[in-house]
PDB file of C-alpha atoms in Angstrom:
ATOM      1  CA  UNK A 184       0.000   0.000   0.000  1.00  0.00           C
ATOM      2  CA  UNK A 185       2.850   2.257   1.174  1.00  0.00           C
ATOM      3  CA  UNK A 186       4.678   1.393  -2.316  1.00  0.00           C
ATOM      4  CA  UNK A 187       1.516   2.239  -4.504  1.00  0.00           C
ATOM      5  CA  UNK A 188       0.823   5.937  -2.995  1.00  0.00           C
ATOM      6  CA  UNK A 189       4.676   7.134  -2.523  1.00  0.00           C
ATOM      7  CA  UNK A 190       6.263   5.833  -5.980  1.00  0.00           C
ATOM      8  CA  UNK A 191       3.909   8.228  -7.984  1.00  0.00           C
ATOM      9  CA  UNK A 192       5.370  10.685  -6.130  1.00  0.00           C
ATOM     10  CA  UNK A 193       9.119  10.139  -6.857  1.00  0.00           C
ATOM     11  CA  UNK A 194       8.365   9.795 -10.348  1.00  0.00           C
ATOM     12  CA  UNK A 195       6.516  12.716 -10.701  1.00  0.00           C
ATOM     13  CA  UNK A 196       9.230  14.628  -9.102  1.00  0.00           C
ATOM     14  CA  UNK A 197      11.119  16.944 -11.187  1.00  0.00           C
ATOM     15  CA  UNK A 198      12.628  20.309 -10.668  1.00  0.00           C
ATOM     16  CA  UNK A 199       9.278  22.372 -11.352  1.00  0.00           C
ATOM     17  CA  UNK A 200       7.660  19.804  -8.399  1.00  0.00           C
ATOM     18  CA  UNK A 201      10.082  19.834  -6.418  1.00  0.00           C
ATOM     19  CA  UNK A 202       8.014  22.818  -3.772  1.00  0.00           C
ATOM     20  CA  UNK A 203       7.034  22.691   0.056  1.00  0.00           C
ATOM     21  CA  UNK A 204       3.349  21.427  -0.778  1.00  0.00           C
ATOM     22  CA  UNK A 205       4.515  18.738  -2.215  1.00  0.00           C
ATOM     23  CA  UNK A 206       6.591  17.561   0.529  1.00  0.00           C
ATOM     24  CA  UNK A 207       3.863  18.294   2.524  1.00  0.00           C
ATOM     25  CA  UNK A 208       1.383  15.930   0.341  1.00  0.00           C
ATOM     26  CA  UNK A 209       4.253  13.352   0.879  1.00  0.00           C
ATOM     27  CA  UNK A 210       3.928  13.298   4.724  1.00  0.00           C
ATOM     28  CA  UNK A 211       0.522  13.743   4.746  1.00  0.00           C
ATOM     29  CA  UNK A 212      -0.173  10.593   2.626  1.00  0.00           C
ATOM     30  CA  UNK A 213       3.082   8.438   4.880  1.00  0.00           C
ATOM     31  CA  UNK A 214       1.098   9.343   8.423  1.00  0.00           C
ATOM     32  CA  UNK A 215      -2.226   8.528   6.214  1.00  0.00           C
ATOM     33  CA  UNK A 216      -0.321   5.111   5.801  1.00  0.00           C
ATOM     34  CA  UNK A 217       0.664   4.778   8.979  1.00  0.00           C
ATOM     35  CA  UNK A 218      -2.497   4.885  10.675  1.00  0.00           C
ATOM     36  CA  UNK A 219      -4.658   2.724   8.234  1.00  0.00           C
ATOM     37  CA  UNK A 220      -1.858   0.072   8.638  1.00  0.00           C
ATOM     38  CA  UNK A 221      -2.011  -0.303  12.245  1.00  0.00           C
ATOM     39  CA  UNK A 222      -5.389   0.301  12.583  1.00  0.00           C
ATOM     40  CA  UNK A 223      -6.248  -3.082   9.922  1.00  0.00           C
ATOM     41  CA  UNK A 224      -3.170  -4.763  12.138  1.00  0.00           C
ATOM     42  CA  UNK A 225      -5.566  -4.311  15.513  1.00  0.00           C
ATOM     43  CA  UNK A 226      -3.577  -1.373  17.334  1.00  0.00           C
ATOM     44  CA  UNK A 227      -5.358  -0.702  20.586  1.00  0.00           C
ATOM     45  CA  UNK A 228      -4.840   1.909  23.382  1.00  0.00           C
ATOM     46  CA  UNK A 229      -6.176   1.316  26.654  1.00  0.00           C
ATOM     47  CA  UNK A 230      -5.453   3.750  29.348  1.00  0.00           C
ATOM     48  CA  UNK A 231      -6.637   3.586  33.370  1.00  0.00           C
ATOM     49  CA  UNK A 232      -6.307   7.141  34.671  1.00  0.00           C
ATOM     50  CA  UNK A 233      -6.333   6.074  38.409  1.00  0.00           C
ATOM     51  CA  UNK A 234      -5.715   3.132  40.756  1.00  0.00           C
ATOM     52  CA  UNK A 235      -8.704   1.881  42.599  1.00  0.00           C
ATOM     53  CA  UNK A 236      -8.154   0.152  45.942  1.00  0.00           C
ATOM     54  CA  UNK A 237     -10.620  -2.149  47.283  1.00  0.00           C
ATOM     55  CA  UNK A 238     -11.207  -3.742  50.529  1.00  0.00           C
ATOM     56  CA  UNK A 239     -13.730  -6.134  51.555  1.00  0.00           C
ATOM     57  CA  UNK A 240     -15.118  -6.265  55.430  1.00  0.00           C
ATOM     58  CA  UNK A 241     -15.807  -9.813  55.734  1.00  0.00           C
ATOM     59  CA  UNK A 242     -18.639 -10.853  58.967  1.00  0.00           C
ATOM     60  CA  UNK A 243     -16.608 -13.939  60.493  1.00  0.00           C
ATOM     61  CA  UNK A 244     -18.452 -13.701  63.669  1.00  0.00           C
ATOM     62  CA  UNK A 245     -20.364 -16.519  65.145  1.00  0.00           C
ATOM     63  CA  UNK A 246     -24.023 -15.905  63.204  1.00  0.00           C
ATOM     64  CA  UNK A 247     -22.294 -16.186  60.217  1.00  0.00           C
ATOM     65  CA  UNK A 248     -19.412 -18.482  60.538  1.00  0.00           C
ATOM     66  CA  UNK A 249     -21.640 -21.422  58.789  1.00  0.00           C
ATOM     67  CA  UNK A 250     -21.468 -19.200  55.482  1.00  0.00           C
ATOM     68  CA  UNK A 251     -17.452 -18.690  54.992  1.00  0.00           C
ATOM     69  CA  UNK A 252     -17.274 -20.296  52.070  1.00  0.00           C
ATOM     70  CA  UNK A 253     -19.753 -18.557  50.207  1.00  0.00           C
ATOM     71  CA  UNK A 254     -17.957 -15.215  51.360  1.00  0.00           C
ATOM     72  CA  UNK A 255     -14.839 -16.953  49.630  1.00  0.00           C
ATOM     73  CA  UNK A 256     -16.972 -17.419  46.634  1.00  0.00           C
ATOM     74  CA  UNK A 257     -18.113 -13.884  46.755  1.00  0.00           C
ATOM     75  CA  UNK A 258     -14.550 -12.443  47.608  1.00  0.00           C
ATOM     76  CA  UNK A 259     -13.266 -14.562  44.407  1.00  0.00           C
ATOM     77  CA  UNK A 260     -16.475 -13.003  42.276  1.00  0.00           C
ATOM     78  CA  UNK A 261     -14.909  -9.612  43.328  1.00  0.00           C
ATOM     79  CA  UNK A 262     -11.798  -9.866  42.786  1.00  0.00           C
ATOM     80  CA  UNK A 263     -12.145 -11.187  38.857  1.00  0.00           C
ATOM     81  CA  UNK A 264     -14.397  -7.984  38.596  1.00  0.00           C
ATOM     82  CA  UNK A 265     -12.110  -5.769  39.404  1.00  0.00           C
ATOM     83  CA  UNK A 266     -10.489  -3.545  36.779  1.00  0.00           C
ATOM     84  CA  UNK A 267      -6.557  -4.297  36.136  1.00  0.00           C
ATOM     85  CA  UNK A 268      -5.261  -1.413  37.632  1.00  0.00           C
ATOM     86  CA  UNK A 269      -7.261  -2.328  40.993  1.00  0.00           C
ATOM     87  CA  UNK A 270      -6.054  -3.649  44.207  1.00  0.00           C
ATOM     88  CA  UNK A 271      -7.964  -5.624  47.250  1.00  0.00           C
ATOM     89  CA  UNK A 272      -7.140  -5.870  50.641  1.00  0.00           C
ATOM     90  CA  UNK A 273      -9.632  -8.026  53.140  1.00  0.00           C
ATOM     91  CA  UNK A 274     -10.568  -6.940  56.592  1.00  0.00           C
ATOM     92  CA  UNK A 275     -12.174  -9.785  58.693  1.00  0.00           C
ATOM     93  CA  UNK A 276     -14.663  -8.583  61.536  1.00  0.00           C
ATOM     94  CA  UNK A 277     -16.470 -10.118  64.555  1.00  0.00           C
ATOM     95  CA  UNK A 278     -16.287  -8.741  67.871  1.00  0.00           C
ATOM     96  CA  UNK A 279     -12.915  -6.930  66.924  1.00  0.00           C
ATOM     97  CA  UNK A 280     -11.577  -5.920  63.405  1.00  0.00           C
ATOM     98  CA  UNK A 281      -8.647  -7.402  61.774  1.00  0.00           C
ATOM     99  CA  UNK A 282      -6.732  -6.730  58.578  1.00  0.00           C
ATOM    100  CA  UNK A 283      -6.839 -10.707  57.064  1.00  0.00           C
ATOM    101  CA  UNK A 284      -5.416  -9.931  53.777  1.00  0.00           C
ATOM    102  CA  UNK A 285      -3.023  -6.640  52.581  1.00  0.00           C
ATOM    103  CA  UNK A 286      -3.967  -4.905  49.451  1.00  0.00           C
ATOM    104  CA  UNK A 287      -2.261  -6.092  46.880  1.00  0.00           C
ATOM    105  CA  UNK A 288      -1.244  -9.675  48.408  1.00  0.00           C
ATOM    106  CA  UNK A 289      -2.802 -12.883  47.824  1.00  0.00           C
ATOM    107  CA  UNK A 290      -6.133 -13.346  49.296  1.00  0.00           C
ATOM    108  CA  UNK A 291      -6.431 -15.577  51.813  1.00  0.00           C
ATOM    109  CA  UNK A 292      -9.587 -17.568  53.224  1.00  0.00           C
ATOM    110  CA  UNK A 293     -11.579 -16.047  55.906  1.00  0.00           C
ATOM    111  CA  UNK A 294     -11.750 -18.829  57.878  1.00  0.00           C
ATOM    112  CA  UNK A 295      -8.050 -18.364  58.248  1.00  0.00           C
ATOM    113  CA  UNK A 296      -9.335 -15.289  60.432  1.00  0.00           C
ATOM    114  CA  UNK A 297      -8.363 -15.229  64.053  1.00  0.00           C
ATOM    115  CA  UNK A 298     -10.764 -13.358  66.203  1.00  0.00           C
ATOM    116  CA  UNK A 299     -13.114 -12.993  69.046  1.00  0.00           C
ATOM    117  CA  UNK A 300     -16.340 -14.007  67.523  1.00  0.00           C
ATOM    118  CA  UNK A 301     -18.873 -13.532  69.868  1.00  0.00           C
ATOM    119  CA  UNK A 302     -20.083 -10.110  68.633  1.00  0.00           C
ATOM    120  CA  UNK A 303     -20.610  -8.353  66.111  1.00  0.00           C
ATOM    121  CA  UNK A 304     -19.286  -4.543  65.307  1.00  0.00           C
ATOM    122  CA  UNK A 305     -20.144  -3.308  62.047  1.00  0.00           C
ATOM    123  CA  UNK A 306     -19.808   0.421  62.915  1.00  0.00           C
ATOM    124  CA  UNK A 307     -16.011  -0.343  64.319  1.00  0.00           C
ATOM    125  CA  UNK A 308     -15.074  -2.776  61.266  1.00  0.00           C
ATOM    126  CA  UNK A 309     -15.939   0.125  58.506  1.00  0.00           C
ATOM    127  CA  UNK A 310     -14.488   2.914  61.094  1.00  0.00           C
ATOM    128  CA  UNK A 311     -10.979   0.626  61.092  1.00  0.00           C
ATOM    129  CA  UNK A 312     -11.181  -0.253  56.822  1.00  0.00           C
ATOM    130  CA  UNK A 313     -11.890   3.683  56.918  1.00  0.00           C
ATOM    131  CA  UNK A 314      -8.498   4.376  58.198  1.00  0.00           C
ATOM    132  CA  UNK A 315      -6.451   1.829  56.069  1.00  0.00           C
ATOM    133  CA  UNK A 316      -6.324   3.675  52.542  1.00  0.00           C
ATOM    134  CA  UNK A 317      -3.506   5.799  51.758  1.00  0.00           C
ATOM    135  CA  UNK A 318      -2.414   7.766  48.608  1.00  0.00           C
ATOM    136  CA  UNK A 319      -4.858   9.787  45.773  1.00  0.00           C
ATOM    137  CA  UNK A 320      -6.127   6.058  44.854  1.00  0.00           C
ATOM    138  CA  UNK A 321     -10.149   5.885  44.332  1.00  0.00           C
ATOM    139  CA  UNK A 322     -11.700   3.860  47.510  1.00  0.00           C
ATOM    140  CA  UNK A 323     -14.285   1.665  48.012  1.00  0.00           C
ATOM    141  CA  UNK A 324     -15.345  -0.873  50.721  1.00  0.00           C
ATOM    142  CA  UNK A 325     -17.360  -3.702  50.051  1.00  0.00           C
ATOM    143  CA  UNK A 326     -19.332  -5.090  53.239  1.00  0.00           C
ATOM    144  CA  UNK A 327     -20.204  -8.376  53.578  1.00  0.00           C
ATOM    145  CA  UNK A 328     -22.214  -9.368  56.589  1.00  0.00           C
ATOM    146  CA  UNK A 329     -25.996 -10.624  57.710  1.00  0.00           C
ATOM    147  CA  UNK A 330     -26.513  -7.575  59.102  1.00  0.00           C
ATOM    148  CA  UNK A 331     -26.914  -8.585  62.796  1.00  0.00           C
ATOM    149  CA  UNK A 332     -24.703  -5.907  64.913  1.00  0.00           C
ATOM    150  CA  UNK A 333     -24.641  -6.498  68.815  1.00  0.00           C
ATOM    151  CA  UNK A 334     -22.366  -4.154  69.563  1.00  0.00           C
ATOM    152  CA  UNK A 335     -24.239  -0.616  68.353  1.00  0.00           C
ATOM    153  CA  UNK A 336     -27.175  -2.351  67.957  1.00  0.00           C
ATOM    154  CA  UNK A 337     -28.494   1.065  66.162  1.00  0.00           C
ATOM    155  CA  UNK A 338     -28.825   1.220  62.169  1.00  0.00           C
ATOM    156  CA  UNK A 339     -28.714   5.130  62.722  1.00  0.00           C
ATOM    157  CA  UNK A 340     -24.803   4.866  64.261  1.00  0.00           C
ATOM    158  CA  UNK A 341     -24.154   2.651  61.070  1.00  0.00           C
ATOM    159  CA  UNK A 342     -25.712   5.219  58.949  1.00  0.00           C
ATOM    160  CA  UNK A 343     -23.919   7.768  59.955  1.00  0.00           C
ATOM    161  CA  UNK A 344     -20.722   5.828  59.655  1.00  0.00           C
ATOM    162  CA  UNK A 345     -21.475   5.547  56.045  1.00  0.00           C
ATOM    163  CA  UNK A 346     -22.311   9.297  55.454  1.00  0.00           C
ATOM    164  CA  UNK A 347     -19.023   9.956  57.094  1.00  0.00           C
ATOM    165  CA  UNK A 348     -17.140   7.805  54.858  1.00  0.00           C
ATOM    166  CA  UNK A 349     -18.831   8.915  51.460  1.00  0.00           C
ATOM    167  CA  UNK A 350     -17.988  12.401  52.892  1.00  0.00           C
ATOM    168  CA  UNK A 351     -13.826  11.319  52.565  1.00  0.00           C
ATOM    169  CA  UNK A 352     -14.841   9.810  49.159  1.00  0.00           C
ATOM    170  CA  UNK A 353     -14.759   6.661  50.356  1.00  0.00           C
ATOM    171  CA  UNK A 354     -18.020   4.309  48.483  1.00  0.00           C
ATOM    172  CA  UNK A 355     -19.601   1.663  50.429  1.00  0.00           C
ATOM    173  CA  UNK A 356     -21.253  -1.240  48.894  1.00  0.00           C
TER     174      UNK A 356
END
C-alpha cells in the first residue's frame, strides 16, 4: 500500500515539483499510511487514569461463621471484577476488626481469620477499613455481613458511619 501511494510521487518529481506542498502531500499521505496500517493490524490503546483500591469487610463472627465459604466465593467473584489497575485488601470482623489480607497480596480464606467471635461490630469494622487507605487512589469498601450488629445495635450509628465515609470519598457497597 505504502509502495503504490509514494512511488507516484518520486516519479513525478522533477525540478518544477520539487516545492514545500509537495513535501507536505508526501507526509501527509506516509502518516495517512501509517495509521490505516495499524489500525487493519488491531492497534489498541487502553489507558486507566487512576488506581482503585478495594477492601472487603468480611462478617466472620459466630451468626455467620456457617457461610465462609460462600464469602470466599463472593470475595473470588470480586476480585475477577475488578479492573486491572485495581487492588484488594480483606478486613475480617467479629467482635474486633482485623486486617486478614493486605492490598495487593494474595487473598487468603476467611476462615483463616483469628478473632473474638462472639459479637458483632459493624460500625467499628468500617471505622478501622476507613483508616487503612492511603495515597490519591479511588476507595471503596465492600461489606459483607448478615446484618446482625450487637455491639451498636443502632442502624442510625451505622448510617452515619457511612455518610461519614462517602464524605472522605470513600463508596460503600
Amino acid at each position: 500500500i505504502a509502495l503504490a501511494i509514494i512511488i507516484p510521487y518520486f516519479i513525478a518529481k522533477n525540478k518544477d515539483n520539487k516545492t514545500v506542498t509537495w513535501l507536505i502531500s508526501l507526509c501527509v499521505h506516509i502518516v495517512i499510511i501509517a495509521i490505516v496500517i495499524l489500525a487493519a493490524a488491531g492497534l489498541s490503546t487502553e489507558s486507566v487514569l487512576t488506581e482503585t483500591t478495594v477492601y472487603v469487610v468480611a462478617d466472620v463472627s459466630y451468626s455467620s461463621n456457617r457461610n465462609l465459604d460462600e464469602v470466599d466465593n463472593y470475595i473470588a467473584q470480586i476480585k475477577e471484577s475488578l479492573p486491572e489497575k485495581a487492588k484488594m485488601g480483606v478486613v475480617c470482623f467479629g467482635k474486633e476488626s482485623i486486617i486478614l489480607t493486605s492490598v495487593g497480596r494474595k487473598i487468603k480464606s476467611v476462615s483463616e481469620a483469628k478473632l473474638d467471635d462472639s459479637g458483632t461490630d459493624i460500625v467499628g469494622a468500617l471505622n478501622y477499613t476507613g483508616t487503612l487507605f492511603q495515597g490519591d487512589s479511588l476507595k471503596r469498601i465492600i461489606l459483607i455481613t448478615d446484618g446482625n450488629d450487637t455491639v451498636s445495635n443502632s442502624a442510625s450509628s451505622i448510617a452515619s458511619v457511612v455518610e461519614r465515609l462517602t464524605e472522605n470519598d470513600i463508596k460503600i457497597d
